[in-house]
Amino acid sequence: MSAAARMIIDSAKDLDRRIADFGDASPKYDQLFEGYARLALQPGSAVLIFAPNSVEFLLHWIAALANGYVPCAIAPSAKTPLASALQKSLKIAAIVGPQLDPARYRAKHFARIGTFNAVVCDHIPPAYEPFDVLILTTGTSGSQPACVHTVESLVCNASMTNKTLNITAADKQLCVLPMYHSYGLVTQSLGSIISGCELRIDGPPFNANRFADVIRKEGISICGITPTIARDLLGRGTVLPELRSMSIGGDRVSPEDVVSLLSKPFINELYITYGLTEAGPRVSVLPAHITPVETYDSVGMAFSGVSTRIETPDADGVGQLLVKTPSVCRRKVGGNILRQPFTSDGFLETGDLFKKDAAGYLRYVARKADILIVKGEKLNTRSIDLVAEMHPDVEFARTTAGDMNSLVTRLWAKDDKVLDLDEIKTFMKSSLRLHEVPDKVIQERNAVFHK
């Protein structure tokens, strides 16, 4: 067992001293460890764990790891068909979660571990090594791929994040991001274990008033959020108690939002980060509180020890960002993986288009997949989404190619409102060029959105 794995596993025995949530008391770690041992899976067997944001989930994750299994967290709202599809594509040996119905998985072996149910799948030979970790990448279908990390790679990234963002044992961190994603699991949860700081776990779903209330009552000093949450806080004019540090990652942050956030007296340090699950996740950071305003359109510079380059830049210097980091995943599995995203000299292909200036600042342009040719015109679907998201009733937007060379924008409403789609399309027209205006605008139910 590596030193990194031993550190995480040993931390579980007194985790409840420093880490807490707002639910019922969690089962003891030893009880969970023994429950996983009784599953009698072979070392390297993958275990899919439905992951509500809670101390108990984190203890389950560590207990599975300590038994030589390979934990894979999934959204607690995920449906049975998705879990069943992942069981096949990722070679899952057991499925664990609160309120899990064994009958739906036709399992022969059922057990209770803490407050979670566990089912063992039939004769799945191990596909991984002990102390590997599976982290799902963004997606909604049964073909959803996962990254195979090691505990070492995740601890490495969490350590780099702590060092770069100056997170220490003196801090008290709040996690409101989903713990089945790499930001909530690695940079916040594992990061807190490594730094020795206290951690409070809450949400999702996110509520601005509750967020402010928890920060005040718990004496939170640092937190990490997404750009969507940041825009929500700005839009509502939410006043937070004073924070030592706030970090934002997971999507693009506009320079205007950076200026607005820095104007708030309750934010002392503001870090804009970029990363991806394959990289562990974090790659770069912009300490916006100490950098010039002309850098606010960037995601800063790569972490110390991380190398970046732009692959075959065009005349404007735009090309795919390649990353070499000690926290990179071992490989990708599941889904329809045709090839591994690595160059012959060990760089990770991010799939993101960037520019990099002479000082090393990285400026995001688009996902390669966001660039479409529709009706003979090249367009950036994310730019269209950002215009739609400027509408006061729209929470999220996603634009894709439709049938017959058309453009379709799907919208998710704030507060489950019924959207006036004609009015929103007119709103979008006022800011978009003619070929960027979607042919069809559709409202989706909030429950089906997956970031």
GROMACS .gro file of C-alpha atoms in nm:
model
  451
    1MET     CA    1   0.000   0.000   0.000
    2SER     CA    2   0.132   0.343  -0.093
    3ALA     CA    3   0.190   0.620   0.159
    4ALA     CA    4  -0.093   0.821  -0.003
    5ALA     CA    5  -0.341   0.535   0.032
    6ARG     CA    6  -0.232   0.469   0.391
    7MET     CA    7  -0.277   0.838   0.483
    8ILE     CA    8  -0.634   0.851   0.347
    9ILE     CA    9  -0.733   0.519   0.506
   10ASP     CA   10  -0.580   0.603   0.844
   11SER     CA   11  -0.765   0.936   0.846
   12ALA     CA   12  -1.103   0.760   0.852
   13LYS     CA   13  -1.081   0.652   1.214
   14ASP     CA   14  -1.102   1.006   1.347
   15LEU     CA   15  -1.271   1.171   1.048
   16ASP     CA   16  -1.572   1.273   1.255
   17ARG     CA   17  -1.348   1.502   1.462
   18ARG     CA   18  -1.289   1.736   1.167
   19ILE     CA   19  -1.556   1.658   0.909
   20ALA     CA   20  -1.931   1.692   0.957
   21ASP     CA   21  -2.253   1.728   0.762
   22PHE     CA   22  -2.602   1.842   0.865
   23GLY     CA   23  -2.773   1.503   0.870
   24ASP     CA   24  -2.798   1.220   1.119
   25ALA     CA   25  -2.489   1.076   1.285
   26SER     CA   26  -2.285   0.854   1.053
   27PRO     CA   27  -2.206   0.488   1.126
   28LYS     CA   28  -1.863   0.411   1.263
   29TYR     CA   29  -1.592   0.354   1.006
   30ASP     CA   30  -1.497   0.012   1.147
   31GLN     CA   31  -1.855  -0.105   1.092
   32LEU     CA   32  -1.842   0.002   0.728
   33PHE     CA   33  -1.499  -0.153   0.673
   34GLU     CA   34  -1.624  -0.487   0.805
   35GLY     CA   35  -1.939  -0.462   0.592
   36TYR     CA   36  -1.734  -0.426   0.275
   37ALA     CA   37  -1.505  -0.709   0.383
   38ARG     CA   38  -1.808  -0.938   0.412
   39LEU     CA   39  -1.890  -0.876   0.045
   40ALA     CA   40  -1.582  -1.095  -0.020
   41LEU     CA   41  -1.500  -0.935  -0.354
   42GLN     CA   42  -1.163  -0.995  -0.516
   43PRO     CA   43  -0.900  -0.719  -0.487
   44GLY     CA   44  -0.935  -0.472  -0.774
   45SER     CA   45  -1.313  -0.519  -0.797
   46ALA     CA   46  -1.505  -0.201  -0.877
   47VAL     CA   47  -1.784  -0.084  -0.646
   48LEU     CA   48  -2.041   0.170  -0.768
   49ILE     CA   49  -2.149   0.391  -0.475
   50PHE     CA   50  -2.449   0.625  -0.492
   51ALA     CA   51  -2.306   0.940  -0.340
   52PRO     CA   52  -2.521   1.183  -0.143
   53ASN     CA   53  -2.312   1.468  -0.003
   54SER     CA   54  -2.246   1.329   0.344
   55VAL     CA   55  -1.980   1.208   0.583
   56GLU     CA   56  -2.122   0.858   0.550
   57PHE     CA   57  -2.058   0.852   0.174
   58LEU     CA   58  -1.697   0.961   0.230
   59LEU     CA   59  -1.652   0.684   0.489
   60HIS     CA   60  -1.802   0.429   0.246
   61TRP     CA   61  -1.560   0.547  -0.024
   62ILE     CA   62  -1.262   0.503   0.209
   63ALA     CA   63  -1.386   0.169   0.347
   64ALA     CA   64  -1.420   0.026  -0.005
   65LEU     CA   65  -1.071   0.151  -0.086
   66ALA     CA   66  -0.926   0.002   0.233
   67ASN     CA   67  -1.061  -0.342   0.135
   68GLY     CA   68  -0.866  -0.328  -0.191
   69TYR     CA   69  -1.176  -0.241  -0.395
   70VAL     CA   70  -1.207   0.037  -0.653
   71PRO     CA   71  -1.473   0.294  -0.557
   72CYS     CA   72  -1.675   0.473  -0.826
   73ALA     CA   73  -1.912   0.747  -0.708
   74ILE     CA   74  -2.235   0.821  -0.894
   75ALA     CA   75  -2.508   1.083  -0.846
   76PRO     CA   76  -2.761   0.978  -0.580
   77SER     CA   77  -3.041   1.066  -0.826
   78ALA     CA   78  -2.908   0.830  -1.097
   79LYS     CA   79  -3.166   0.583  -1.225
   80THR     CA   80  -3.142   0.206  -1.227
   81PRO     CA   81  -3.093   0.180  -1.608
   82LEU     CA   82  -2.784   0.403  -1.588
   83ALA     CA   83  -2.637   0.206  -1.297
   84SER     CA   84  -2.706  -0.122  -1.478
   85ALA     CA   85  -2.542   0.007  -1.796
   86LEU     CA   86  -2.237   0.125  -1.600
   87GLN     CA   87  -2.219  -0.213  -1.430
   88LYS     CA   88  -2.159  -0.369  -1.771
   89SER     CA   89  -1.940  -0.102  -1.930
   90LEU     CA   90  -1.717  -0.046  -1.625
   91LYS     CA   91  -1.722  -0.409  -1.500
   92ILE     CA   92  -1.879  -0.318  -1.165
   93ALA     CA   93  -1.876  -0.602  -0.909
   94ALA     CA   94  -2.108  -0.445  -0.648
   95ILE     CA   95  -2.352  -0.155  -0.622
   96VAL     CA   96  -2.405   0.032  -0.294
   97GLY     CA   97  -2.636   0.314  -0.197
   98PRO     CA   98  -2.911   0.442   0.029
   99GLN     CA   99  -3.258   0.302  -0.052
  100LEU     CA  100  -3.110   0.070  -0.315
  101ASP     CA  101  -3.365  -0.190  -0.426
  102PRO     CA  102  -3.188  -0.527  -0.476
  103ALA     CA  103  -3.477  -0.660  -0.686
  104ARG     CA  104  -3.406  -0.407  -0.958
  105TYR     CA  105  -3.058  -0.552  -1.010
  106ARG     CA  106  -3.164  -0.919  -0.989
  107ALA     CA  107  -2.883  -0.970  -0.742
  108LYS     CA  108  -2.838  -1.294  -0.551
  109HIS     CA  109  -2.635  -1.140  -0.268
  110PHE     CA  110  -2.777  -0.850  -0.068
  111ALA     CA  111  -2.623  -0.683   0.240
  112ARG     CA  112  -2.669  -0.381   0.462
  113ILE     CA  113  -2.361  -0.161   0.516
  114GLY     CA  114  -2.426   0.130   0.750
  115THR     CA  115  -2.748   0.291   0.626
  116PHE     CA  116  -2.673   0.186   0.267
  117ASN     CA  117  -2.784  -0.128   0.085
  118ALA     CA  118  -2.535  -0.334  -0.118
  119VAL     CA  119  -2.587  -0.583  -0.399
  120VAL     CA  120  -2.317  -0.805  -0.545
  121CYS     CA  121  -2.325  -0.859  -0.920
  122ASP     CA  122  -2.268  -1.206  -1.066
  123HIS     CA  123  -1.908  -1.321  -1.117
  124ILE     CA  124  -1.742  -0.999  -1.236
  125PRO     CA  125  -1.365  -1.059  -1.256
  126PRO     CA  126  -1.154  -0.765  -1.131
  127ALA     CA  127  -1.071  -0.517  -1.405
  128TYR     CA  128  -0.852  -0.284  -1.197
  129GLU     CA  129  -0.575  -0.274  -0.937
  130PRO     CA  130  -0.628  -0.229  -0.563
  131PHE     CA  131  -0.624   0.144  -0.471
  132ASP     CA  132  -0.737   0.249  -0.817
  133VAL     CA  133  -1.028   0.493  -0.819
  134LEU     CA  134  -1.291   0.540  -1.090
  135ILE     CA  135  -1.429   0.892  -1.146
  136LEU     CA  136  -1.708   0.938  -1.398
  137THR     CA  137  -1.670   1.214  -1.652
  138THR     CA  138  -1.957   1.444  -1.744
  139GLY     CA  139  -2.240   1.270  -1.925
  140THR     CA  140  -2.591   1.131  -1.890
  141SER     CA  141  -2.601   0.807  -2.088
  142GLY     CA  142  -2.507   0.450  -2.006
  143SER     CA  143  -2.206   0.492  -2.232
  144GLN     CA  144  -2.062   0.741  -1.983
  145PRO     CA  145  -1.685   0.690  -1.956
  146ALA     CA  146  -1.473   0.703  -1.643
  147CYS     CA  147  -1.116   0.792  -1.559
  148VAL     CA  148  -0.900   0.533  -1.384
  149HIS     CA  149  -0.699   0.724  -1.126
  150THR     CA  150  -0.483   0.601  -0.844
  151VAL     CA  151  -0.511   0.728  -0.488
  152GLU     CA  152  -0.164   0.875  -0.542
  153SER     CA  153  -0.272   1.085  -0.842
  154LEU     CA  154  -0.574   1.224  -0.656
  155VAL     CA  155  -0.374   1.301  -0.341
  156CYS     CA  156  -0.114   1.467  -0.562
  157ASN     CA  157  -0.372   1.700  -0.718
  158ALA     CA  158  -0.536   1.776  -0.385
  159SER     CA  159  -0.193   1.861  -0.242
  160MET     CA  160  -0.109   2.089  -0.536
  161THR     CA  161  -0.444   2.263  -0.491
  162ASN     CA  162  -0.388   2.315  -0.118
  163LYS     CA  163  -0.042   2.459  -0.178
  164THR     CA  164  -0.149   2.688  -0.463
  165LEU     CA  165  -0.461   2.816  -0.284
  166ASN     CA  166  -0.284   2.841   0.054
  167ILE     CA  167  -0.524   2.600   0.228
  168THR     CA  168  -0.395   2.496   0.572
  169ALA     CA  169  -0.506   2.323   0.892
  170ALA     CA  170  -0.620   2.662   1.023
  171ASP     CA  171  -0.903   2.678   0.766
  172LYS     CA  172  -1.261   2.557   0.779
  173GLN     CA  173  -1.385   2.454   0.435
  174LEU     CA  174  -1.742   2.421   0.303
  175CYS     CA  175  -1.824   2.166   0.032
  176VAL     CA  176  -2.148   2.230  -0.159
  177LEU     CA  177  -2.032   2.075  -0.486
  178PRO     CA  178  -2.138   1.717  -0.568
  179MET     CA  179  -1.901   1.467  -0.411
  180TYR     CA  180  -1.942   1.231  -0.706
  181HIS     CA  181  -1.753   1.484  -0.920
  182SER     CA  182  -1.379   1.536  -0.900
  183TYR     CA  183  -1.394   1.891  -0.759
  184GLY     CA  184  -1.609   1.797  -0.460
  185LEU     CA  185  -1.440   1.463  -0.399
  186VAL     CA  186  -1.074   1.543  -0.466
  187THR     CA  187  -0.998   1.911  -0.422
  188GLN     CA  188  -1.239   1.968  -0.133
  189SER     CA  189  -1.294   1.639   0.052
  190LEU     CA  190  -0.955   1.472   0.006
  191GLY     CA  191  -0.793   1.815   0.014
  192SER     CA  192  -0.938   1.878   0.359
  193ILE     CA  193  -0.817   1.540   0.486
  194ILE     CA  194  -0.464   1.616   0.362
  195SER     CA  195  -0.446   1.976   0.489
  196GLY     CA  196  -0.585   1.893   0.830
  197CYS     CA  197  -0.852   2.162   0.803
  198GLU     CA  198  -1.211   2.120   0.914
  199LEU     CA  199  -1.475   2.040   0.649
  200ARG     CA  200  -1.849   2.099   0.649
  201ILE     CA  201  -2.051   1.912   0.386
  202ASP     CA  202  -2.381   2.048   0.255
  203GLY     CA  203  -2.598   2.033  -0.058
  204PRO     CA  204  -2.663   1.998  -0.342
  205PRO     CA  205  -2.912   2.137  -0.436
  206PHE     CA  206  -2.764   2.482  -0.387
  207ASN     CA  207  -2.959   2.750  -0.202
  208ALA     CA  208  -2.804   3.097  -0.175
  209ASN     CA  209  -2.968   3.187   0.157
  210ARG     CA  210  -2.869   2.857   0.317
  211PHE     CA  211  -2.516   2.896   0.176
  212ALA     CA  212  -2.479   3.232   0.350
  213ASP     CA  213  -2.635   3.098   0.670
  214VAL     CA  214  -2.400   2.797   0.688
  215ILE     CA  215  -2.093   3.015   0.628
  216ARG     CA  216  -2.204   3.245   0.910
  217LYS     CA  217  -2.300   2.980   1.166
  218GLU     CA  218  -2.008   2.746   1.099
  219GLY     CA  219  -1.736   3.010   1.069
  220ILE     CA  220  -1.635   2.897   0.719
  221SER     CA  221  -1.314   3.051   0.585
  222ILE     CA  222  -1.286   2.890   0.238
  223CYS     CA  223  -1.521   2.742  -0.018
  224GLY     CA  224  -1.520   2.633  -0.382
  225ILE     CA  225  -1.812   2.694  -0.616
  226THR     CA  226  -1.899   2.678  -0.986
  227PRO     CA  227  -1.950   2.978  -1.218
  228THR     CA  228  -2.323   2.895  -1.220
  229ILE     CA  229  -2.336   2.935  -0.841
  230ALA     CA  230  -2.128   3.254  -0.863
  231ARG     CA  231  -2.369   3.405  -1.116
  232ASP     CA  232  -2.661   3.306  -0.895
  233LEU     CA  233  -2.506   3.480  -0.594
  234LEU     CA  234  -2.434   3.792  -0.800
  235GLY     CA  235  -2.780   3.793  -0.958
  236ARG     CA  236  -2.953   3.769  -0.622
  237GLY     CA  237  -2.724   4.023  -0.462
  238THR     CA  238  -2.644   3.774  -0.187
  239VAL     CA  239  -2.432   3.915   0.093
  240LEU     CA  240  -2.203   3.653   0.247
  241PRO     CA  241  -2.011   3.659   0.573
  242GLU     CA  242  -1.644   3.734   0.522
  243LEU     CA  243  -1.443   3.456   0.357
  244ARG     CA  244  -1.068   3.427   0.348
  245SER     CA  245  -1.081   3.255   0.011
  246MET     CA  246  -1.324   3.158  -0.265
  247SER     CA  247  -1.231   2.942  -0.564
  248ILE     CA  248  -1.437   2.898  -0.880
  249GLY     CA  249  -1.399   2.618  -1.134
  250GLY     CA  250  -1.592   2.385  -1.361
  251ASP     CA  251  -1.683   2.626  -1.639
  252ARG     CA  252  -1.590   2.961  -1.785
  253VAL     CA  253  -1.604   3.275  -1.568
  254SER     CA  254  -1.651   3.606  -1.749
  255PRO     CA  255  -1.417   3.898  -1.675
  256GLU     CA  256  -1.722   4.100  -1.574
  257ASP     CA  257  -1.813   3.842  -1.311
  258VAL     CA  258  -1.456   3.845  -1.181
  259VAL     CA  259  -1.474   4.223  -1.139
  260SER     CA  260  -1.811   4.196  -0.965
  261LEU     CA  261  -1.688   3.928  -0.725
  262LEU     CA  262  -1.373   4.122  -0.640
  263SER     CA  263  -1.587   4.424  -0.555
  264LYS     CA  264  -1.758   4.231  -0.276
  265PRO     CA  265  -1.611   4.314   0.065
  266PHE     CA  266  -1.667   3.959   0.191
  267ILE     CA  267  -1.418   3.800  -0.055
  268ASN     CA  268  -1.052   3.851   0.035
  269GLU     CA  269  -0.889   3.603  -0.205
  270LEU     CA  270  -1.049   3.493  -0.533
  271TYR     CA  271  -0.907   3.202  -0.734
  272ILE     CA  272  -1.031   3.115  -1.084
  273THR     CA  273  -0.931   2.759  -1.167
  274TYR     CA  274  -0.930   2.532  -1.470
  275GLY     CA  275  -0.918   2.156  -1.472
  276LEU     CA  276  -1.065   1.833  -1.601
  277THR     CA  277  -1.130   1.495  -1.444
  278GLU     CA  278  -0.859   1.328  -1.652
  279ALA     CA  279  -0.597   1.564  -1.500
  280GLY     CA  280  -0.694   1.494  -1.143
  281PRO     CA  281  -0.867   1.759  -1.179
  282ARG     CA  282  -0.702   2.100  -1.135
  283VAL     CA  283  -0.447   2.227  -1.387
  284SER     CA  284  -0.421   2.607  -1.357
  285VAL     CA  285  -0.519   2.896  -1.133
  286LEU     CA  286  -0.568   3.271  -1.160
  287PRO     CA  287  -0.528   3.444  -0.821
  288ALA     CA  288  -0.752   3.726  -0.940
  289HIS     CA  289  -0.711   3.932  -0.622
  290ILE     CA  290  -0.343   3.995  -0.703
  291THR     CA  291  -0.330   3.985  -1.085
  292PRO     CA  292  -0.383   4.270  -1.334
  293VAL     CA  293  -0.733   4.329  -1.472
  294GLU     CA  294  -0.617   4.231  -1.822
  295THR     CA  295  -0.574   3.872  -1.697
  296TYR     CA  296  -0.936   3.837  -1.584
  297ASP     CA  297  -1.032   3.672  -1.914
  298SER     CA  298  -0.786   3.390  -1.841
  299VAL     CA  299  -0.768   3.082  -1.616
  300GLY     CA  300  -0.424   3.191  -1.502
  301MET     CA  301  -0.107   2.985  -1.524
  302ALA     CA  302  -0.043   2.615  -1.482
  303PHE     CA  303   0.027   2.481  -1.133
  304SER     CA  304   0.392   2.439  -1.040
  305GLY     CA  305   0.503   2.102  -1.175
  306VAL     CA  306   0.242   2.105  -1.456
  307SER     CA  307   0.346   2.166  -1.818
  308THR     CA  308   0.118   2.295  -2.094
  309ARG     CA  309   0.144   2.357  -2.466
  310ILE     CA  310  -0.087   2.449  -2.751
  311GLU     CA  311  -0.119   2.184  -3.020
  312THR     CA  312  -0.084   2.312  -3.380
  313PRO     CA  313  -0.205   2.667  -3.310
  314ASP     CA  314  -0.385   2.850  -3.591
  315ALA     CA  315  -0.310   3.202  -3.711
  316ASP     CA  316  -0.473   3.342  -3.396
  317GLY     CA  317  -0.270   3.115  -3.170
  318VAL     CA  318  -0.569   2.892  -3.093
  319GLY     CA  319  -0.523   2.518  -3.059
  320GLN     CA  320  -0.596   2.225  -2.831
  321LEU     CA  321  -0.445   2.258  -2.484
  322LEU     CA  322  -0.211   1.970  -2.396
  323VAL     CA  323  -0.123   1.909  -2.031
  324LYS     CA  324   0.148   1.704  -1.859
  325THR     CA  325   0.079   1.662  -1.488
  326PRO     CA  326   0.184   1.416  -1.216
  327SER     CA  327  -0.185   1.378  -1.124
  328VAL     CA  328  -0.302   1.251  -1.463
  329CYS     CA  329  -0.528   0.946  -1.481
  330ARG     CA  330  -0.391   0.607  -1.586
  331ARG     CA  331  -0.648   0.558  -1.863
  332LYS     CA  332  -1.012   0.603  -1.959
  333VAL     CA  333  -1.260   0.316  -1.963
  334GLY     CA  334  -1.622   0.251  -2.054
  335GLY     CA  335  -1.828   0.447  -2.302
  336ASN     CA  336  -1.712   0.434  -2.660
  337ILE     CA  337  -1.343   0.496  -2.600
  338LEU     CA  338  -1.173   0.453  -2.936
  339ARG     CA  339  -0.830   0.570  -2.820
  340GLN     CA  340  -0.664   0.699  -2.506
  341PRO     CA  341  -0.629   1.081  -2.487
  342PHE     CA  342  -0.251   1.091  -2.460
  343THR     CA  343   0.025   1.201  -2.697
  344SER     CA  344   0.332   0.992  -2.761
  345ASP     CA  345   0.535   1.219  -2.528
  346GLY     CA  346   0.296   1.186  -2.236
  347PHE     CA  347   0.074   1.494  -2.266
  348LEU     CA  348  -0.300   1.474  -2.197
  349GLU     CA  349  -0.528   1.591  -2.478
  350THR     CA  350  -0.782   1.812  -2.300
  351GLY     CA  351  -1.026   1.857  -2.588
  352ASP     CA  352  -1.032   2.229  -2.502
  353LEU     CA  353  -0.920   2.506  -2.737
  354PHE     CA  354  -0.696   2.767  -2.573
  355LYS     CA  355  -0.458   3.051  -2.639
  356LYS     CA  356  -0.142   3.092  -2.432
  357ASP     CA  357   0.037   3.426  -2.410
  358ALA     CA  358   0.409   3.492  -2.367
  359ALA     CA  359   0.371   3.520  -1.989
  360GLY     CA  360   0.203   3.177  -1.969
  361TYR     CA  361  -0.157   3.290  -1.908
  362LEU     CA  362  -0.408   3.044  -2.052
  363ARG     CA  363  -0.723   3.176  -2.220
  364TYR     CA  364  -1.008   2.938  -2.289
  365VAL     CA  365  -1.172   2.966  -2.632
  366ALA     CA  366  -1.407   2.667  -2.665
  367ARG     CA  367  -1.445   2.293  -2.641
  368LYS     CA  368  -1.335   2.132  -2.966
  369ALA     CA  369  -1.678   1.969  -2.965
  370ASP     CA  370  -1.844   2.313  -2.927
  371ILE     CA  371  -1.724   2.424  -3.269
  372LEU     CA  372  -1.987   2.335  -3.529
  373ILE     CA  373  -2.033   2.403  -3.897
  374VAL     CA  374  -2.402   2.479  -3.952
  375LYS     CA  375  -2.534   2.605  -4.286
  376GLY     CA  376  -2.177   2.662  -4.397
  377GLU     CA  377  -2.091   2.885  -4.102
  378LYS     CA  378  -1.852   2.806  -3.817
  379LEU     CA  379  -1.995   2.883  -3.475
  380ASN     CA  380  -1.920   2.832  -3.108
  381THR     CA  381  -2.219   2.676  -2.931
  382ARG     CA  382  -2.093   2.778  -2.587
  383SER     CA  383  -2.108   3.145  -2.692
  384ILE     CA  384  -2.473   3.092  -2.784
  385ASP     CA  385  -2.535   2.926  -2.448
  386LEU     CA  386  -2.383   3.220  -2.261
  387VAL     CA  387  -2.619   3.461  -2.437
  388ALA     CA  388  -2.919   3.246  -2.343
  389GLU     CA  389  -2.797   3.227  -1.982
  390MET     CA  390  -2.797   3.608  -1.964
  391HIS     CA  391  -3.179   3.593  -1.971
  392PRO     CA  392  -3.310   3.640  -1.614
  393ASP     CA  393  -3.530   3.328  -1.630
  394VAL     CA  394  -3.266   3.089  -1.769
  395GLU     CA  395  -3.042   2.883  -1.542
  396PHE     CA  396  -2.857   2.673  -1.803
  397ALA     CA  397  -2.847   2.644  -2.182
  398ARG     CA  398  -2.699   2.381  -2.413
  399THR     CA  399  -2.686   2.426  -2.790
  400THR     CA  400  -2.632   2.133  -3.026
  401ALA     CA  401  -2.670   2.045  -3.391
  402GLY     CA  402  -3.020   1.923  -3.480
  403ASP     CA  403  -3.170   1.749  -3.779
  404MET     CA  404  -3.145   1.889  -4.131
  405ASN     CA  405  -2.843   2.112  -4.055
  406SER     CA  406  -3.033   2.299  -3.784
  407LEU     CA  407  -2.937   2.443  -3.446
  408VAL     CA  408  -3.123   2.354  -3.124
  409THR     CA  409  -3.091   2.525  -2.786
  410ARG     CA  410  -3.222   2.345  -2.478
  411LEU     CA  411  -3.302   2.560  -2.175
  412TRP     CA  412  -3.335   2.490  -1.803
  413ALA     CA  413  -3.537   2.746  -1.608
  414LYS     CA  414  -3.463   2.913  -1.277
  415ASP     CA  415  -3.697   2.808  -0.998
  416ASP     CA  416  -3.886   2.569  -1.232
  417LYS     CA  417  -4.053   2.855  -1.418
  418VAL     CA  418  -4.244   2.802  -1.741
  419LEU     CA  419  -4.036   2.985  -2.002
  420ASP     CA  420  -4.172   3.212  -2.275
  421LEU     CA  421  -3.966   3.054  -2.553
  422ASP     CA  422  -4.062   3.308  -2.820
  423GLU     CA  423  -3.958   3.595  -2.594
  424ILE     CA  424  -3.628   3.423  -2.510
  425LYS     CA  425  -3.553   3.361  -2.877
  426THR     CA  426  -3.613   3.731  -2.946
  427PHE     CA  427  -3.381   3.813  -2.653
  428MET     CA  428  -3.111   3.592  -2.803
  429LYS     CA  429  -3.151   3.745  -3.149
  430SER     CA  430  -3.060   4.087  -3.011
  431SER     CA  431  -2.707   3.965  -2.927
  432LEU     CA  432  -2.637   3.694  -3.186
  433ARG     CA  433  -2.547   3.699  -3.550
  434LEU     CA  434  -2.814   3.560  -3.780
  435HIS     CA  435  -2.646   3.222  -3.833
  436GLU     CA  436  -2.603   3.181  -3.455
  437VAL     CA  437  -2.975   3.212  -3.374
  438PRO     CA  438  -3.114   2.866  -3.293
  439ASP     CA  439  -3.379   2.723  -3.519
  440LYS     CA  440  -3.552   2.564  -3.222
  441VAL     CA  441  -3.561   2.651  -2.851
  442ILE     CA  442  -3.681   2.384  -2.609
  443GLN     CA  443  -3.744   2.391  -2.235
  444GLU     CA  444  -3.616   2.091  -2.042
  445ARG     CA  445  -3.715   1.975  -1.696
  446ASN     CA  446  -3.458   2.079  -1.436
  447ALA     CA  447  -3.424   1.722  -1.311
  448VAL     CA  448  -3.265   1.604  -1.636
  449PHE     CA  449  -2.982   1.858  -1.636
  450HIS     CA  450  -2.638   1.710  -1.569
  451LYS     CA  451  -2.345   1.945  -1.544
   0.00000   0.00000   0.00000
